[in-house]
CSV table of C-alpha atoms in Angstrom, one decimal:
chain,number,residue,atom,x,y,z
A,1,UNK,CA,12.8,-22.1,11.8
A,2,UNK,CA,10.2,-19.2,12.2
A,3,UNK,CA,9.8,-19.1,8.3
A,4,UNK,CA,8.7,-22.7,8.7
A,5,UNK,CA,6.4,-22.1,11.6
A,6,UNK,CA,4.7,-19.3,10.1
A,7,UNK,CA,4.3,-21.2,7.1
A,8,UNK,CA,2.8,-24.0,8.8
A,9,UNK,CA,0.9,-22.1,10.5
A,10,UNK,CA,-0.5,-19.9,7.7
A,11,UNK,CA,-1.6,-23.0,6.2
A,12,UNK,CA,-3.2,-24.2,9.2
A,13,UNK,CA,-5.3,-21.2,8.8
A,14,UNK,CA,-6.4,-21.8,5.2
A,15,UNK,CA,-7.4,-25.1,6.2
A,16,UNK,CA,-9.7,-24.3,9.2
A,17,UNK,CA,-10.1,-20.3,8.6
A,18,UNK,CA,-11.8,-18.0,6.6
A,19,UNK,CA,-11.0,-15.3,4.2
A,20,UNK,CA,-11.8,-12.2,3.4
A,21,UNK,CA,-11.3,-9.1,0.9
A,22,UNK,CA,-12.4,-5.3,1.8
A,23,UNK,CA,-10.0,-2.4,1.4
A,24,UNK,CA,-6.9,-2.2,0.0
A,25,UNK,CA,-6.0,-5.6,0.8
A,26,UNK,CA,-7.5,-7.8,-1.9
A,27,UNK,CA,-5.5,-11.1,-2.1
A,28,UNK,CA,-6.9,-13.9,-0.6
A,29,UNK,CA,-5.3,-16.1,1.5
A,30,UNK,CA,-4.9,-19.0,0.2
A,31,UNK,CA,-3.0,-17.3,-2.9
A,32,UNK,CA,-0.2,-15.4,-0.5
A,33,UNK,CA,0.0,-19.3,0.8
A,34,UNK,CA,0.6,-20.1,-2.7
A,35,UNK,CA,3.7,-17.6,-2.9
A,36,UNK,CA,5.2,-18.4,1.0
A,37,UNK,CA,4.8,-22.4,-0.5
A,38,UNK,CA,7.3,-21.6,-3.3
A,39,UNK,CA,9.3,-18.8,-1.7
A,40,UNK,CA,13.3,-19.3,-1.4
A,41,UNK,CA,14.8,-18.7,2.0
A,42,UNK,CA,16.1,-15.1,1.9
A,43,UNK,CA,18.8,-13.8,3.7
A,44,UNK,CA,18.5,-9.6,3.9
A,45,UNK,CA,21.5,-8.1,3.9
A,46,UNK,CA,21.5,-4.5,5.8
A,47,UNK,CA,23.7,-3.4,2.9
A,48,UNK,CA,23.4,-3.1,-0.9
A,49,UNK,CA,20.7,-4.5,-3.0
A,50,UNK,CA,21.7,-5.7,-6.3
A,51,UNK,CA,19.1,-6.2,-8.8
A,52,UNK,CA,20.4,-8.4,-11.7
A,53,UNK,CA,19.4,-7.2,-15.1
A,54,UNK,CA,17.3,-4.2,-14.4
A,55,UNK,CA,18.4,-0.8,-16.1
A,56,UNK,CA,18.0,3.2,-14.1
A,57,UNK,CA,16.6,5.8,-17.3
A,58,UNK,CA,20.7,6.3,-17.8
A,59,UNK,CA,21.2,2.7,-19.3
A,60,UNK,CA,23.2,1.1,-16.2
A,61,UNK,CA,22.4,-1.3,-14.2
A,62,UNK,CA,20.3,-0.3,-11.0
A,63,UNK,CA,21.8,-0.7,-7.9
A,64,UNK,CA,20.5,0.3,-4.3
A,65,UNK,CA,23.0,3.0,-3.1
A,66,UNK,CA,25.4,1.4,-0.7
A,67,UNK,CA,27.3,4.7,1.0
A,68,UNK,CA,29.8,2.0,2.3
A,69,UNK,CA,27.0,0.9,5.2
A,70,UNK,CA,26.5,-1.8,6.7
A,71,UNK,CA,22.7,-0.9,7.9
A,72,UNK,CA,23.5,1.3,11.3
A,73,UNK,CA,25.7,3.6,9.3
A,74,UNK,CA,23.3,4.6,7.0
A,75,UNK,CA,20.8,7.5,8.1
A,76,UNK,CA,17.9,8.2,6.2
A,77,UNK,CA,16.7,11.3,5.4
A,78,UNK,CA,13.4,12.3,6.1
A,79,UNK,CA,12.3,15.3,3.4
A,80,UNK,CA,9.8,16.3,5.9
A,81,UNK,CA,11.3,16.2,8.9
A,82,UNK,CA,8.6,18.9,10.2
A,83,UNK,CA,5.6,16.5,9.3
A,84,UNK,CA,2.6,15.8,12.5
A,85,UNK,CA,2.4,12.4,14.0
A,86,UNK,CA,-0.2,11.1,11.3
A,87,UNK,CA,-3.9,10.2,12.2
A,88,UNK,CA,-5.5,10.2,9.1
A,89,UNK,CA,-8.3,9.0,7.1
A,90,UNK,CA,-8.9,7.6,3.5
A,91,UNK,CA,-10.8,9.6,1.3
A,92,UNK,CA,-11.7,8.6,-2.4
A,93,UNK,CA,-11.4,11.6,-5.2
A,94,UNK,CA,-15.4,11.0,-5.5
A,95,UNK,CA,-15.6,12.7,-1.6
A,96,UNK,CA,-12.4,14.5,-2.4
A,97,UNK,CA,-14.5,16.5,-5.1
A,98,UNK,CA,-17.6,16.0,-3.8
A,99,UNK,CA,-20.0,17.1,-0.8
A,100,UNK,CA,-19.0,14.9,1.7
A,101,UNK,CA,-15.7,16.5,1.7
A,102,UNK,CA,-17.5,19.4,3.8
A,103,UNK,CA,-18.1,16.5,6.5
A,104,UNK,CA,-14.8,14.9,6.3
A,105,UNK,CA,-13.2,18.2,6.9
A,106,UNK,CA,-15.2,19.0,10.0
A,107,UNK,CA,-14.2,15.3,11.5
A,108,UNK,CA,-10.6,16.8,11.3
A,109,UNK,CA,-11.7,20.3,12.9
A,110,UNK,CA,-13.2,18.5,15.9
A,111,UNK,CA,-11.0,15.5,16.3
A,112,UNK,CA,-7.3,14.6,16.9
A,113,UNK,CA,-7.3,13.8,13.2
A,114,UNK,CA,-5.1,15.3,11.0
A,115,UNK,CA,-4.6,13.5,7.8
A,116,UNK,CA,-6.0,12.8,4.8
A,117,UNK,CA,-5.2,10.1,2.2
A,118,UNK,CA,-6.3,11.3,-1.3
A,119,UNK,CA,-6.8,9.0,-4.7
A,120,UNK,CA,-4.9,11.2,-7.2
A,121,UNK,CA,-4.6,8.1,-9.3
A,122,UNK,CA,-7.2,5.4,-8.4
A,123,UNK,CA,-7.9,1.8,-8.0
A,124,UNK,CA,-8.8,1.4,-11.8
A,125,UNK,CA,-6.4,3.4,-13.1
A,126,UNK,CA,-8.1,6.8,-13.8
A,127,UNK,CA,-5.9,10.0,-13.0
A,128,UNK,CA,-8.8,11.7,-10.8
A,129,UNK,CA,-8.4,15.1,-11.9
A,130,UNK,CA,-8.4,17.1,-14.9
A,131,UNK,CA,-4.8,17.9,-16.1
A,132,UNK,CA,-2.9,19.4,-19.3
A,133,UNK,CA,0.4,17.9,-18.2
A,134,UNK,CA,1.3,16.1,-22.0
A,135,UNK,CA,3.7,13.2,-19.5
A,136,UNK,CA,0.5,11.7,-17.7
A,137,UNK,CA,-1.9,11.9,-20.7
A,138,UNK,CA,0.9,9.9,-23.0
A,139,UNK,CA,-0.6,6.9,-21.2
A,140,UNK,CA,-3.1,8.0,-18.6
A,141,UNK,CA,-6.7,8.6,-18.2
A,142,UNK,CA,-8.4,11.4,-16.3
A,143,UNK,CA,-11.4,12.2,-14.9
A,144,UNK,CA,-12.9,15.3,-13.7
A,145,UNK,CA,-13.9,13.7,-10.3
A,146,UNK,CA,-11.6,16.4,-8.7
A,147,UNK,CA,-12.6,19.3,-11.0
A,148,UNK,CA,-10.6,21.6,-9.2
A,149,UNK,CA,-7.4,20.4,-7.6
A,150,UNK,CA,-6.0,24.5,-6.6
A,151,UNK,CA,-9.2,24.8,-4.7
A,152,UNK,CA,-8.6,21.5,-2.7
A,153,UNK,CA,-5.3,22.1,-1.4
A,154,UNK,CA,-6.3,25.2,-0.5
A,155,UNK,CA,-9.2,24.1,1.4
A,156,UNK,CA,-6.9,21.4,3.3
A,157,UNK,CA,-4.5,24.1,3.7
A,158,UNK,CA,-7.1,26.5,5.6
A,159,UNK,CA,-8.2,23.2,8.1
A,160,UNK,CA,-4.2,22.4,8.6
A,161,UNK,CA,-5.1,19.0,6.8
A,162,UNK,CA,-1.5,17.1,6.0
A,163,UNK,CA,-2.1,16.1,2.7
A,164,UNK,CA,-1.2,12.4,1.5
A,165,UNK,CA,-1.6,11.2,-2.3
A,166,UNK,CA,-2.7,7.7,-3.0
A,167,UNK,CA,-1.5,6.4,-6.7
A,168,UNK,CA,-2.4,3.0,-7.1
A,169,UNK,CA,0.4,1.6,-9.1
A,170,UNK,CA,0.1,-2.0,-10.8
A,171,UNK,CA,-3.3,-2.4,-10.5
A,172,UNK,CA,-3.9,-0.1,-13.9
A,173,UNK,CA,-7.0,-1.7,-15.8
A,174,UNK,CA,-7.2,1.7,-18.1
A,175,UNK,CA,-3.7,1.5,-18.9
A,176,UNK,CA,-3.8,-2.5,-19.6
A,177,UNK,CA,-6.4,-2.2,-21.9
A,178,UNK,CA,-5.0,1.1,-23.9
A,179,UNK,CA,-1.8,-0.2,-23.7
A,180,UNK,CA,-1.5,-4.1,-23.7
A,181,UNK,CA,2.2,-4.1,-24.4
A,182,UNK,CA,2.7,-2.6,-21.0
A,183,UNK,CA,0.3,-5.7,-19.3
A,184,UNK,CA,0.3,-9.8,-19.4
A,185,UNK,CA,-1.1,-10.7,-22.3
A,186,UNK,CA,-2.8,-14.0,-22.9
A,187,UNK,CA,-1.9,-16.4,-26.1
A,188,UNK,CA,-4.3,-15.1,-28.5
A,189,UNK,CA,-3.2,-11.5,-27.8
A,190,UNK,CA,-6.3,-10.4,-25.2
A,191,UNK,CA,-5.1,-8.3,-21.9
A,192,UNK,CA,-5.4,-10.8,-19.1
A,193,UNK,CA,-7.6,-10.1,-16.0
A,194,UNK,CA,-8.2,-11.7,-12.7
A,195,UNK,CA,-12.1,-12.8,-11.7
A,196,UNK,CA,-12.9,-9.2,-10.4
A,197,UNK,CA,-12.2,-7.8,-14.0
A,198,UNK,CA,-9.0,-5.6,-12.9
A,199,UNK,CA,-6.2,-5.9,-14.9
A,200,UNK,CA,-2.3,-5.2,-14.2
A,201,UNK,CA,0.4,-3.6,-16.0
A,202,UNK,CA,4.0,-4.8,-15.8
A,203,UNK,CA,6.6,-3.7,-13.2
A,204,UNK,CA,9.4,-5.2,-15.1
A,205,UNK,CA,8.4,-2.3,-18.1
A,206,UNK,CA,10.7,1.3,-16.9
A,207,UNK,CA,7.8,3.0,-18.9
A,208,UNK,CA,5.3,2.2,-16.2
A,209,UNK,CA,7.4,2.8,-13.4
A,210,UNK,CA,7.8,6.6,-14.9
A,211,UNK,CA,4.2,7.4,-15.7
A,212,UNK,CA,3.6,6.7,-12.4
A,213,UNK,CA,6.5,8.8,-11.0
A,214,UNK,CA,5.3,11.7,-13.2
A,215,UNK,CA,2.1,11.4,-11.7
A,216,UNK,CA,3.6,11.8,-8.0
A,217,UNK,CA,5.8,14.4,-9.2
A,218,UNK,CA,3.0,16.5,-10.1
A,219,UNK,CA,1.1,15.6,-7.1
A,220,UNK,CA,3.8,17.0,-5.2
A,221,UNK,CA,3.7,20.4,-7.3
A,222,UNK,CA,0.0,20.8,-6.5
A,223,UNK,CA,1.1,20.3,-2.6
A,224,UNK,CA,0.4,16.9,-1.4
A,225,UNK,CA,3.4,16.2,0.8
A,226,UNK,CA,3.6,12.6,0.8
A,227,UNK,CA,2.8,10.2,-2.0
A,228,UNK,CA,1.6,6.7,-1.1
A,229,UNK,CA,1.8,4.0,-3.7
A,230,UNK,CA,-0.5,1.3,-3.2
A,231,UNK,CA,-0.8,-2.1,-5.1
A,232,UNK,CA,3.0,-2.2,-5.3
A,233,UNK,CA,3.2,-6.1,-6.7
A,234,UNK,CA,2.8,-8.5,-9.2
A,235,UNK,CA,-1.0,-10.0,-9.4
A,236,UNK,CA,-2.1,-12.4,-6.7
A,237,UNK,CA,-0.8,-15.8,-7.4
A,238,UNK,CA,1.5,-14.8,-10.5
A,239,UNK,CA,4.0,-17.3,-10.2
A,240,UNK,CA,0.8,-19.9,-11.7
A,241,UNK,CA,0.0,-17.4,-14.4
A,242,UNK,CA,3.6,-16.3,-15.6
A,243,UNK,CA,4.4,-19.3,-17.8
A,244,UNK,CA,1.1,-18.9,-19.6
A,245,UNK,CA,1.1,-15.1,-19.9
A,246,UNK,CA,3.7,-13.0,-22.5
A,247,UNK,CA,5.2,-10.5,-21.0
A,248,UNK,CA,8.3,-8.6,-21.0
A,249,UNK,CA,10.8,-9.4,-18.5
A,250,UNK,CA,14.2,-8.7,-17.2
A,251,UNK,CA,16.5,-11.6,-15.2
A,252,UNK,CA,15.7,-9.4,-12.0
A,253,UNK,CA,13.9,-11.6,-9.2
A,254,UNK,CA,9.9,-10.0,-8.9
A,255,UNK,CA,10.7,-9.6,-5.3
A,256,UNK,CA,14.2,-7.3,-6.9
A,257,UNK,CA,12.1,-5.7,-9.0
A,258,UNK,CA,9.6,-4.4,-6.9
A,259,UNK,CA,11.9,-3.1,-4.5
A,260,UNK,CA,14.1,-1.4,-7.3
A,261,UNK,CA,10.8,0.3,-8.6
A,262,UNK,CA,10.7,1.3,-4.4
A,263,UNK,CA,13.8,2.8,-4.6
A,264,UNK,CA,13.9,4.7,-7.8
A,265,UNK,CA,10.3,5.8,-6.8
A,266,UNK,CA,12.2,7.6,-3.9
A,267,UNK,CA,15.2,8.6,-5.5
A,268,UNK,CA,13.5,11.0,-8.2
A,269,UNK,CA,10.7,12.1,-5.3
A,270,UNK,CA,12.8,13.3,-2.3
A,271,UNK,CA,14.2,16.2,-4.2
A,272,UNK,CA,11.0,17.6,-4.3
A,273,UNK,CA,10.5,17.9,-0.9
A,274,UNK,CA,7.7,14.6,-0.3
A,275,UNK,CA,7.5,11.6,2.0
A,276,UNK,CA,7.3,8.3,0.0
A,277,UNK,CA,5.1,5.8,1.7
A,278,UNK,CA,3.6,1.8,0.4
A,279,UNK,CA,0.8,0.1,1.5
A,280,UNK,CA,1.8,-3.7,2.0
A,281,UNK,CA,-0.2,-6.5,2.9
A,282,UNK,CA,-0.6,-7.0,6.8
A,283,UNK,CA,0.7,-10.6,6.7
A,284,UNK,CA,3.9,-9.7,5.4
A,285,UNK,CA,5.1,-8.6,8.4
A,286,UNK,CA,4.2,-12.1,10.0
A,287,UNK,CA,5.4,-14.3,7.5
A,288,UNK,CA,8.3,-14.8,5.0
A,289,UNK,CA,8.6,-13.0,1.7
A,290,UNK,CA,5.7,-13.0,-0.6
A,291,UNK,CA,7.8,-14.3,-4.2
A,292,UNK,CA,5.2,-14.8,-6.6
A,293,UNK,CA,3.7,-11.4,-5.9
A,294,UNK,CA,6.9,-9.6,-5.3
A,295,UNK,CA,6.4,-8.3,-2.2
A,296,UNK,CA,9.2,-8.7,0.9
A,297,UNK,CA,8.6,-6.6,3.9
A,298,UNK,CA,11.9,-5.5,4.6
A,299,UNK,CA,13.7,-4.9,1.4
A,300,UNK,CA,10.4,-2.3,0.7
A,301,UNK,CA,10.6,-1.1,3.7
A,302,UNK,CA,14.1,-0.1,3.6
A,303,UNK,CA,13.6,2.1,0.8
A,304,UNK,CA,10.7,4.0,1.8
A,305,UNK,CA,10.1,7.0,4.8
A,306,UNK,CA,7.1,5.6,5.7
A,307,UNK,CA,5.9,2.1,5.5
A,308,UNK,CA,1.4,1.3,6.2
A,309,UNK,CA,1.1,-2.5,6.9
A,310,UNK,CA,-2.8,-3.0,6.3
A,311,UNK,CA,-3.5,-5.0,9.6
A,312,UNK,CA,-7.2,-4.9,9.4
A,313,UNK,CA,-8.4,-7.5,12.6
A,314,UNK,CA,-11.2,-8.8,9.2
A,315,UNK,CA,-7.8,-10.1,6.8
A,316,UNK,CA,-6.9,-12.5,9.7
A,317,UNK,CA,-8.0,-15.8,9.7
A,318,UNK,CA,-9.1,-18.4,12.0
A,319,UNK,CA,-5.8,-18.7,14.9
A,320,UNK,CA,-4.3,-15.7,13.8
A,321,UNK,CA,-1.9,-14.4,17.3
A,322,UNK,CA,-3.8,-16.8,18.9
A,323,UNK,CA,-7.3,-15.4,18.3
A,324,UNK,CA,-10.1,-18.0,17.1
A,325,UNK,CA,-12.1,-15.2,15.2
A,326,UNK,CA,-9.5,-11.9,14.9
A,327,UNK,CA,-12.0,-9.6,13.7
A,328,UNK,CA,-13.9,-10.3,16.9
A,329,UNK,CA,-10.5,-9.5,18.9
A,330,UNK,CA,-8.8,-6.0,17.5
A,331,UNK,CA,-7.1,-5.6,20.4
A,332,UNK,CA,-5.2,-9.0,20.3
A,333,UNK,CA,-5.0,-8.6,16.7
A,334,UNK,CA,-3.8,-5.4,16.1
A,335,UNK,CA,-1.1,-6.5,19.1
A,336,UNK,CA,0.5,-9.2,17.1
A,337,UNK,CA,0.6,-7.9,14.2
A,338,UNK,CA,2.7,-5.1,15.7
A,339,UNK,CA,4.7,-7.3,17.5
A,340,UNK,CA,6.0,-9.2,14.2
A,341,UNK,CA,6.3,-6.1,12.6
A,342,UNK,CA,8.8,-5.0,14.9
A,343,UNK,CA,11.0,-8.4,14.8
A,344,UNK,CA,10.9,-7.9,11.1
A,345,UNK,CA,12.1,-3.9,11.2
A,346,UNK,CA,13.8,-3.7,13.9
A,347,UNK,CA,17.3,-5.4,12.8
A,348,UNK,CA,17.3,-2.9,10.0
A,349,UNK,CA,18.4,-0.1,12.3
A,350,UNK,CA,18.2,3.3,10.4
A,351,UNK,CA,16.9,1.9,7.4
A,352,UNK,CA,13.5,1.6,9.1
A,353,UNK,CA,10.9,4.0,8.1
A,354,UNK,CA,8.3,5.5,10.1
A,355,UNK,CA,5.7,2.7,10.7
A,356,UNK,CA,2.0,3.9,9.9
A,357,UNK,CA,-0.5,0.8,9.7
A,358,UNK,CA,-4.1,1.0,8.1
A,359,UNK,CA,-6.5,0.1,10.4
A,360,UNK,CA,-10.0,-1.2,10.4
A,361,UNK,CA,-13.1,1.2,10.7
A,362,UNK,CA,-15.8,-1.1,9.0
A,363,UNK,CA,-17.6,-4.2,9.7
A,364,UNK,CA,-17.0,-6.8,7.9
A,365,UNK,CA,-19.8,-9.0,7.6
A,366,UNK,CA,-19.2,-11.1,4.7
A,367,UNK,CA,-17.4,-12.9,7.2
A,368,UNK,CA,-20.2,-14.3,8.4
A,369,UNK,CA,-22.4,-15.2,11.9
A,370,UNK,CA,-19.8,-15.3,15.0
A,371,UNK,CA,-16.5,-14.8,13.0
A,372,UNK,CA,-17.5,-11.4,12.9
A,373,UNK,CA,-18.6,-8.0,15.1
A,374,UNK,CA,-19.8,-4.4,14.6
A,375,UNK,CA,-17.1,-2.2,14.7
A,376,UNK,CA,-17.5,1.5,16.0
A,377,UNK,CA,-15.9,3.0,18.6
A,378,UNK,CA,-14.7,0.3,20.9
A,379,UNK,CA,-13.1,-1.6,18.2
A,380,UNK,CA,-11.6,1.2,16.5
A,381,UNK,CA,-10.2,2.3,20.2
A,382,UNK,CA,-8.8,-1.1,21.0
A,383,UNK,CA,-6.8,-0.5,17.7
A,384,UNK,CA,-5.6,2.6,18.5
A,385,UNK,CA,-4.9,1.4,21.6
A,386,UNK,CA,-2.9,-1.4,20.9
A,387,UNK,CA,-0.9,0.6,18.7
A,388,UNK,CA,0.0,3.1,21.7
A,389,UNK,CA,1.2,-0.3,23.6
A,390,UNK,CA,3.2,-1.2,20.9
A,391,UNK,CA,5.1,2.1,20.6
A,392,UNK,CA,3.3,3.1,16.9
A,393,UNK,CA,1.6,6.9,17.3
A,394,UNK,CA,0.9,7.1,14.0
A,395,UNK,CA,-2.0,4.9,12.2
A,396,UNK,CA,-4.4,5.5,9.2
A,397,UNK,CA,-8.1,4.7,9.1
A,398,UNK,CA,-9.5,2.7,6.6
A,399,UNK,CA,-13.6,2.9,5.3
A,400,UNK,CA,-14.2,2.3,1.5
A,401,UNK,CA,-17.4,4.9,1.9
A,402,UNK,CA,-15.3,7.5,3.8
A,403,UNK,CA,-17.7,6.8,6.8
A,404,UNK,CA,-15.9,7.3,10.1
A,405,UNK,CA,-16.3,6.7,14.0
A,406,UNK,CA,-16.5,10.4,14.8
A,407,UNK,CA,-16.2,9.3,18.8
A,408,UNK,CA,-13.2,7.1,18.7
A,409,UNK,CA,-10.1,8.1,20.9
A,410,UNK,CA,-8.3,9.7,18.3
């Protein structure tokens, strides 16, 4: 019955609300609609995952490790079980290796701020830094923007900075276009690409998933102790391209696949020592699973130490936790969306991983006169805030320009 309210209720939303797309969070609403629409009813099981028809690098068929649990058996192990309570910000690899890193680092010298959330493989695709390593440049791309990643860990080192590495996964334009075999390819052999140009590589290809594995795992040599994988999904609205598109494919569910990609990630990374986190889309906490994109809350979350819901008040639309205008409401907004994500994690007992949402510090504007305000430091301390009330202590900062409220209650 609450799948079918939120569903209604999402689409009450499209109807009378607006949209919007800044940050990591690109997919509009009326697409995710489009998925909840044509989602099956799942039942999550605490236990096992089974995922039909996809294969682990040793031939066999991949299946999520069981240890005889039923959910509350099964403890996880957190690989750095010594980590802060994170407060951290995003920073791109053009501040990372450039002169507004000086500022950046100073905002975490004279703030509660601790963290810092770096692009070692970006939002196009690009590897950020220079690197020998003959496993990434097989298939990757990189770019000097970090020309010297041993003097930037040891400058986060020297300011106590806990180092987190954003690789943005699916979302590979470079490696569609090098490598079409590896992306959706249209009819007359051209590398399909949504209406922002960015193109997407196949999760169902095991080649993928280990580039960018190898890409974390040398992240973690250089130091970064947690790697964050972001654009973890199939392209928004999918399920209305896939019949057109040719593609590889297994018999595995999208929803299956993603998660299996989730818990190999983890698998091969926890040996070394490093965190694995995933950005999701805020809404997936408040509604049910997310098919044609491939994205279900809980079975990710289960397979990850930390999980960053993007609950920017801006991705709300009109009604949202009973707000008219959420971005003109944080407080409110950044309250419900806790509140669901709780009823969604909670029944998972020790499978749930540390909760760490991306919050708003921009103003988003394109929403237009009245459905949006200014953000600065009341806004960003309602936030926090309402994340203290809801039992989160840990919460990440989102600003596309790396342009922060220096004031905020940190």
């Amino acid at each position: 019955m609450d799948a079918i309210i939120s569903t209604l209720l999402l689409l009450f939303h499209v109807l009378t609300g607006s949209t919007s797309g800044a940050g990591t969070q690109t997919a509009s609403t009326h697409q995710l609609l489009a998925d909840l629409l044509t989602a099956p009813a799942v039942k999550l099981q605490p236990g096992a995952l089974a995922l039909s028809g996809t294969t682990t690098d040793t031939g066999k068929p991949a299946v999520a490790p069981t240890n005889g649990n039923t959910g509350n058996a099964f403890v996880k192990h957190d690989p750095q079980p010594d980590a802060p309570k994170v407060k951290g910000i995003y920073v791109t690899a053009h501040s990372a290796g450039g002169t507004r890193m000086d500022s950046l680092l100073k905002l975490l010298d004279d703030t509660d701020l601790n963290s810092m959330v770096i692009d070692i493989k970006d939002d196009n695709g690009y590897i950020t830094y220079p690197t020998a390593n003959p496993e990434l440049l097989k298939l990757g791309k990189p770019q000097k923007y970090i020309r010297d990643m041993p003097l930037l860990m040891e400058r986060l080192k020297k300011h106590n900075v806990y180092p987190i590495g954003r690789i943005v996964v699916f979302k590979d334009t470079v490696l569609a276009r090098s490598h079409p075999e590896l992306s959706f390819r249209r009819k007359d052999g051209s590398v399909w690409a949504n209406g922002k140009g960015d193109s997407f590589v196949n999760a169902y290809k095991k080649e993928v998933w280990d580039y960018n594995i190898a890409v974390a795992k040398e992240a973690a040599k250089m130091g970064f102790k947690e790697i964050q994988f972001d654009y973890v999904r199939f392209p928004e609205g999918f399920e209305k391209k896939a019949d057109s598109l040719i593609f590889d494919k297994t018999k595995a569910s999208r929803v299956d696949t993603i998660a299996a990609f989730v818990d190999y990630a983890k698998s091969k990374l926890e040996p070394l020592g490093v965190r694995v986190s995933v950005d999701i889309f805020g809404y997936a906490a408040s509604v049910p699973a997310a098919e044609g994109i491939g994205q279900d809350f809980v079975k990710i979350s289960k397979h990850v130490d930390v999980i960053s819901p993007m609950i920017y008040p801006s991705h709300y639309s009109t009604g949202w936790f009973g707000v008219k205008d959420p971005d003109t409401n944080p407080y409110a907004t950044i309250q419900g969306a806790m509140k669901d994500t709780h009823k969604k994690l909670d029944p998972i007992g020790s499978f749930k991983p540390v909760i760490r949402p991306w919050i708003q510090d921009f103003t988003a504007s394109w929403l237009g006169k009245g459905h949006y305000i200014k953000y600065g430091k009341p806004q960003v301390d309602a936030q926090i805030k309402a994340l203290q009330d809801a039992g989160v202590q840990e919460y990440l900062l989102w600003n596309a320009n790396n342009h922060y409220t220096a004031d905020a209650k940190f």
